[in-house]
CSV table of C-alpha atoms in Angstrom, one decimal:
chain,number,residue,atom,x,y,z
L,1,UNK,CA,13.4,4.6,34.9
L,2,UNK,CA,16.9,4.2,33.5
L,3,UNK,CA,17.6,3.5,30.0
L,4,UNK,CA,18.1,-0.3,30.4
L,5,UNK,CA,14.8,-0.8,32.1
L,6,UNK,CA,13.0,1.4,29.4
L,7,UNK,CA,14.6,-0.6,26.8
L,8,UNK,CA,13.5,-3.7,28.2
L,9,UNK,CA,9.9,-2.4,28.8
L,10,UNK,CA,9.9,-1.1,25.1
L,11,UNK,CA,10.9,-4.0,23.5
L,12,UNK,CA,8.9,-6.3,25.7
L,13,UNK,CA,5.9,-4.4,24.4
L,14,UNK,CA,7.0,-4.8,20.8
L,15,UNK,CA,7.8,-8.4,21.1
L,16,UNK,CA,5.0,-9.8,23.3
L,17,UNK,CA,3.3,-7.1,25.0
L,18,UNK,CA,-0.2,-5.7,24.9
L,19,UNK,CA,-1.1,-5.3,21.2
L,20,UNK,CA,-4.3,-3.4,21.8
L,21,UNK,CA,-2.3,-1.0,24.1
L,22,UNK,CA,0.4,-0.4,21.2
L,23,UNK,CA,-2.6,0.2,18.7
L,24,UNK,CA,-4.1,2.7,21.0
L,25,UNK,CA,-0.7,4.4,21.5
L,26,UNK,CA,-0.1,4.5,17.7
L,27,UNK,CA,-3.5,5.9,16.9
L,28,UNK,CA,-4.8,2.7,15.4
L,29,UNK,CA,-7.5,2.1,18.0
L,30,UNK,CA,-9.9,1.2,15.3
L,31,UNK,CA,-7.8,-1.9,14.6
L,32,UNK,CA,-8.3,-4.1,17.5
L,33,UNK,CA,-6.5,-7.4,17.0
L,34,UNK,CA,-8.1,-10.5,18.6
L,35,UNK,CA,-10.5,-8.2,20.6
L,36,UNK,CA,-7.5,-6.6,22.5
L,37,UNK,CA,-6.2,-10.0,23.6
L,38,UNK,CA,-2.6,-11.1,23.9
L,39,UNK,CA,-1.3,-12.3,20.5
L,40,UNK,CA,1.7,-14.6,20.4
L,41,UNK,CA,4.2,-12.9,18.0
L,42,UNK,CA,5.0,-16.1,16.1
L,43,UNK,CA,1.3,-16.1,14.8
L,44,UNK,CA,2.0,-13.4,12.2
L,45,UNK,CA,5.2,-15.2,11.0
L,46,UNK,CA,4.6,-17.4,8.1
L,47,UNK,CA,7.9,-19.4,8.6
L,48,UNK,CA,6.8,-20.1,12.2
L,49,UNK,CA,3.2,-21.2,11.3
L,50,UNK,CA,2.0,-24.5,10.5
L,51,UNK,CA,0.4,-25.3,7.3
L,52,UNK,CA,-3.1,-25.8,9.2
L,53,UNK,CA,-2.8,-22.5,10.7
L,54,UNK,CA,-2.0,-20.7,7.2
L,55,UNK,CA,-4.6,-22.7,5.4
L,56,UNK,CA,-7.4,-21.8,8.1
L,57,UNK,CA,-6.3,-18.3,8.0
L,58,UNK,CA,-6.8,-18.2,4.1
L,59,UNK,CA,-9.9,-20.3,3.9
L,60,UNK,CA,-11.6,-18.5,6.7
L,61,UNK,CA,-11.0,-15.1,4.9
L,62,UNK,CA,-9.4,-13.5,8.0
L,63,UNK,CA,-5.9,-13.2,6.4
L,64,UNK,CA,-6.0,-10.2,4.0
L,65,UNK,CA,-2.3,-9.3,3.1
L,66,UNK,CA,1.2,-10.5,3.4
L,67,UNK,CA,4.5,-8.5,3.9
L,68,UNK,CA,7.5,-9.6,2.2
L,69,UNK,CA,10.6,-8.0,3.8
L,70,UNK,CA,13.7,-7.8,1.8
L,71,UNK,CA,17.0,-6.7,3.3
L,72,UNK,CA,20.7,-7.6,3.0
L,73,UNK,CA,23.7,-9.4,4.6
L,74,UNK,CA,26.5,-6.9,4.3
L,75,UNK,CA,29.0,-4.8,6.3
L,76,UNK,CA,27.7,-2.3,8.7
L,77,UNK,CA,30.9,-0.7,9.7
L,78,UNK,CA,32.9,-2.1,12.6
L,79,UNK,CA,30.1,-2.3,15.3
L,80,UNK,CA,26.9,-3.5,13.8
L,81,UNK,CA,26.0,-7.1,12.6
L,82,UNK,CA,25.8,-7.7,9.0
L,83,UNK,CA,22.2,-8.8,9.3
L,84,UNK,CA,21.1,-5.4,10.5
L,85,UNK,CA,19.1,-4.4,7.4
L,86,UNK,CA,17.1,-7.7,7.4
L,87,UNK,CA,16.6,-7.9,11.0
L,88,UNK,CA,15.4,-4.1,11.2
L,89,UNK,CA,12.8,-4.6,8.4
L,90,UNK,CA,11.6,-7.8,9.8
L,91,UNK,CA,11.0,-6.4,13.1
L,92,UNK,CA,9.0,-3.3,11.6
L,93,UNK,CA,7.0,-5.8,9.4
L,94,UNK,CA,6.2,-8.2,12.5
L,95,UNK,CA,5.2,-5.4,14.7
L,96,UNK,CA,2.9,-3.9,12.1
L,97,UNK,CA,1.2,-7.3,11.4
L,98,UNK,CA,0.6,-7.6,15.1
L,99,UNK,CA,-1.2,-4.5,15.2
L,100,UNK,CA,-3.3,-5.8,12.4
L,101,UNK,CA,-3.7,-9.4,13.4
L,102,UNK,CA,-5.1,-11.6,12.1
L,103,UNK,CA,-5.4,-9.7,8.8
L,104,UNK,CA,-1.7,-9.5,7.9
L,105,UNK,CA,1.1,-12.1,8.0
L,106,UNK,CA,4.9,-11.7,7.4
L,107,UNK,CA,6.6,-14.0,4.7
L,108,UNK,CA,10.0,-15.3,5.2
L,109,UNK,CA,12.5,-12.4,4.6
L,110,UNK,CA,14.8,-12.1,1.7
L,111,UNK,CA,18.1,-11.9,3.7
L,112,UNK,CA,20.7,-11.1,0.9
L,113,UNK,CA,20.1,-8.1,-1.4
L,114,UNK,CA,22.1,-6.1,-4.0
L,115,UNK,CA,25.2,-4.9,-2.5
L,116,UNK,CA,27.9,-4.8,-5.1
L,117,UNK,CA,29.0,-1.4,-3.8
L,118,UNK,CA,30.1,-3.0,-0.4
L,119,UNK,CA,32.0,-6.0,-1.7
L,120,UNK,CA,35.3,-4.3,-0.7
L,121,UNK,CA,34.2,-4.8,2.8
L,122,UNK,CA,34.8,-8.3,4.0
L,123,UNK,CA,31.9,-10.4,4.7
L,124,UNK,CA,29.3,-8.8,2.5
L,125,UNK,CA,27.1,-10.9,0.4
L,126,UNK,CA,25.5,-9.8,-2.7
L,127,UNK,CA,23.1,-11.1,-5.5
L,128,UNK,CA,22.8,-9.8,-9.1
L,129,UNK,CA,19.8,-7.7,-9.7
L,130,UNK,CA,18.2,-10.1,-11.9
L,131,UNK,CA,18.6,-13.0,-9.1
L,132,UNK,CA,17.2,-10.9,-6.5
L,133,UNK,CA,14.4,-9.8,-8.3
L,134,UNK,CA,13.4,-13.2,-9.6
L,135,UNK,CA,13.5,-14.5,-5.9
L,136,UNK,CA,11.0,-11.8,-4.9
L,137,UNK,CA,8.9,-12.5,-7.9
L,138,UNK,CA,8.6,-16.1,-7.2
L,139,UNK,CA,7.6,-15.7,-3.6
L,140,UNK,CA,5.0,-13.4,-4.6
L,141,UNK,CA,3.9,-16.0,-7.2
L,142,UNK,CA,4.2,-18.5,-4.5
L,143,UNK,CA,1.8,-16.5,-2.2
L,144,UNK,CA,-0.6,-16.0,-5.1
L,145,UNK,CA,-0.8,-19.7,-5.7
L,146,UNK,CA,-2.1,-20.0,-2.1
L,147,UNK,CA,-4.7,-17.4,-2.7
L,148,UNK,CA,-2.8,-14.2,-1.5
L,149,UNK,CA,-3.9,-11.2,-3.4
L,150,UNK,CA,-2.3,-8.3,-1.4
L,151,UNK,CA,1.5,-8.1,-0.8
L,152,UNK,CA,3.5,-5.4,0.5
L,153,UNK,CA,7.2,-5.7,-0.4
L,154,UNK,CA,8.7,-3.9,2.5
L,155,UNK,CA,12.3,-3.1,2.0
L,156,UNK,CA,15.2,-2.4,4.5
L,157,UNK,CA,18.2,-2.0,2.3
L,158,UNK,CA,19.3,1.0,0.2
L,159,UNK,CA,20.8,-1.2,-2.7
L,160,UNK,CA,17.1,-2.8,-3.3
L,161,UNK,CA,15.2,0.5,-3.6
L,162,UNK,CA,15.7,1.3,-7.4
L,163,UNK,CA,15.2,-2.3,-8.7
L,164,UNK,CA,12.1,-2.8,-6.6
L,165,UNK,CA,10.5,0.4,-7.8
L,166,UNK,CA,11.1,-0.5,-11.2
L,167,UNK,CA,10.1,-4.1,-11.1
L,168,UNK,CA,7.3,-4.4,-8.5
L,169,UNK,CA,4.7,-2.9,-10.8
L,170,UNK,CA,5.4,-5.2,-13.5
L,171,UNK,CA,5.1,-8.2,-10.9
L,172,UNK,CA,1.7,-6.8,-10.0
L,173,UNK,CA,0.6,-6.8,-13.6
L,174,UNK,CA,2.0,-10.3,-14.4
L,175,UNK,CA,0.3,-11.7,-11.5
L,176,UNK,CA,-2.9,-9.6,-11.6
L,177,UNK,CA,-2.8,-9.0,-7.8
L,178,UNK,CA,-2.2,-6.1,-5.7
L,179,UNK,CA,1.8,-5.9,-5.1
L,180,UNK,CA,3.3,-2.6,-3.8
L,181,UNK,CA,6.6,-1.7,-2.4
L,182,UNK,CA,8.1,0.9,-0.1
L,183,UNK,CA,11.1,1.0,2.3
L,184,UNK,CA,10.3,1.3,5.9
L,185,UNK,CA,12.2,4.7,6.1
L,186,UNK,CA,9.6,6.2,3.6
L,187,UNK,CA,7.7,6.7,6.9
L,188,UNK,CA,10.4,9.5,8.0
L,189,UNK,CA,9.3,12.8,6.6
L,190,UNK,CA,12.0,15.7,6.9
L,191,UNK,CA,10.6,17.0,10.1
L,192,UNK,CA,10.8,13.7,11.8
L,193,UNK,CA,14.5,13.3,10.8
L,194,UNK,CA,15.1,16.8,12.0
L,195,UNK,CA,13.4,16.3,15.4
L,196,UNK,CA,15.1,12.8,16.3
L,197,UNK,CA,18.4,12.7,14.4
L,198,UNK,CA,21.1,15.1,15.4
L,199,UNK,CA,23.0,14.2,12.3
L,200,UNK,CA,20.0,14.9,10.2
L,201,UNK,CA,20.3,11.6,8.4
L,202,UNK,CA,18.0,8.6,8.2
L,203,UNK,CA,18.5,5.9,7.3
L,204,UNK,CA,22.4,6.5,6.8
L,205,UNK,CA,24.6,3.5,6.8
L,206,UNK,CA,25.6,2.2,10.2
L,207,UNK,CA,25.4,5.8,11.5
L,208,UNK,CA,23.2,7.4,14.2
L,209,UNK,CA,19.9,6.1,12.9
L,210,UNK,CA,20.9,2.4,12.4
L,211,UNK,CA,22.8,2.3,15.6
L,212,UNK,CA,19.8,3.9,17.4
L,213,UNK,CA,17.4,1.3,15.9
L,214,UNK,CA,19.7,-1.5,17.1
L,215,UNK,CA,20.1,-0.1,20.5
L,216,UNK,CA,16.4,-0.1,20.9
L,217,UNK,CA,15.7,-3.3,19.2
L,218,UNK,CA,18.4,-5.7,19.3
L,219,UNK,CA,21.3,-4.5,21.5
L,220,UNK,CA,22.9,-7.8,21.3
L,221,UNK,CA,23.8,-7.1,17.6
L,222,UNK,CA,26.0,-4.1,18.6
L,223,UNK,CA,29.7,-5.0,19.2
L,224,UNK,CA,31.7,-2.0,20.3
L,225,UNK,CA,34.4,-4.0,22.1
L,226,UNK,CA,37.7,-3.6,20.5
L,227,UNK,CA,36.5,-1.2,17.9
L,228,UNK,CA,39.1,1.6,17.1
L,229,UNK,CA,38.0,3.0,13.7
L,230,UNK,CA,41.0,5.5,13.5
L,231,UNK,CA,43.4,2.5,13.9
L,232,UNK,CA,41.7,0.1,11.5
L,233,UNK,CA,41.1,2.9,9.0
L,234,UNK,CA,44.3,2.5,6.9
L,235,UNK,CA,44.1,-1.3,6.8
L,236,UNK,CA,40.5,-1.2,5.1
L,237,UNK,CA,41.9,-0.6,1.6
L,238,UNK,CA,38.3,1.1,0.5
L,239,UNK,CA,38.8,1.7,-3.2
L,240,UNK,CA,36.3,4.7,-3.7
L,241,UNK,CA,37.7,7.9,-1.8
L,242,UNK,CA,34.1,9.4,-1.4
L,243,UNK,CA,32.9,5.9,0.1
L,244,UNK,CA,35.9,5.9,2.5
L,245,UNK,CA,35.0,9.5,3.7
L,246,UNK,CA,31.3,8.9,3.9
L,247,UNK,CA,32.0,5.8,6.1
L,248,UNK,CA,34.3,7.5,8.4
L,249,UNK,CA,31.6,10.2,8.8
L,250,UNK,CA,29.0,7.4,9.7
L,251,UNK,CA,31.3,5.9,12.2
L,252,UNK,CA,31.4,9.3,14.1
L,253,UNK,CA,27.8,10.1,13.8
L,254,UNK,CA,27.1,6.4,15.4
L,255,UNK,CA,28.3,7.8,18.6
L,256,UNK,CA,25.1,10.0,18.5
L,257,UNK,CA,23.0,7.2,18.7
L,258,UNK,CA,20.6,6.6,21.6
L,259,UNK,CA,18.1,3.9,22.6
L,260,UNK,CA,15.4,6.7,23.0
L,261,UNK,CA,15.9,7.8,19.3
L,262,UNK,CA,15.6,4.3,18.1
L,263,UNK,CA,12.3,3.7,20.1
L,264,UNK,CA,10.8,6.8,18.5
L,265,UNK,CA,12.0,6.0,15.0
L,266,UNK,CA,10.7,2.1,15.2
L,267,UNK,CA,7.3,3.4,16.6
L,268,UNK,CA,6.9,5.8,13.7
L,269,UNK,CA,7.8,3.1,11.1
L,270,UNK,CA,5.4,0.5,12.6
L,271,UNK,CA,2.5,2.9,12.8
L,272,UNK,CA,3.2,4.1,9.1
L,273,UNK,CA,3.6,0.5,7.7
L,274,UNK,CA,0.3,-0.6,9.5
L,275,UNK,CA,-1.6,2.4,7.8
L,276,UNK,CA,-0.2,1.7,4.7
L,277,UNK,CA,-1.5,-1.9,4.8
L,278,UNK,CA,-4.8,-1.0,6.2
L,279,UNK,CA,-5.2,1.2,3.0
L,280,UNK,CA,-4.1,-1.6,0.9
L,281,UNK,CA,-6.6,-4.0,2.6
L,282,UNK,CA,-9.3,-1.5,2.6
L,283,UNK,CA,-8.7,1.1,-0.3
L,284,UNK,CA,-10.9,4.3,-0.2
């Protein structure tokens, strides 16, 4: 099987394949969504659901938790789409929810995060910390109003990490429901990074890890054509010398990426997220 065929097969299994087979392969055989039947991936996405579907899931007691993905719209060097963080965390959230169907759904992602450190790169969007946290809080408040009492804020952007860790425990106290937060790369223990990442880095900004993830999940969001980093580097006018050096290093490390690495890292993150949610739903 060549890498193009393998990638199609892998992504088909993620996006629309046998959920029961995925559960067994990830060691989650005790979670049998819909009796092992095919589940339409849209069914775990809140924004793709009708009010009838959501209401019946809540009133029937089958919906136990919501994942709220948080990401960014920001530069990802010369070759990755600016939506990369949001797309990556939403993919992990959706696949984890599918493994736990019908117990988990995914709320509409927060697609702009805290990215002032990238504002000297054209195209980046950023929110003030207070604005970002207010959006996250009010989404959680909305979900609580509808009866949701367990929420995992699953993050996919480095700039959001500190503010979420600081604020989410307060959100939980204020709303009197179980709200927790993690970044999906919390799944990667040092031995996992050493095994799969030649650079020894994960996540890393637009480097080996994020490029591998995109190669496996959404290769259409990688644009190598016309990219000549050495040629463009003097024209970028990056203010911070360390940031400029780091970016150049990540640009080199992106060439280490592979579809197989991305598949492995996605699989690990999905399993870890599903395990985390299962513990939130059924605490010891």
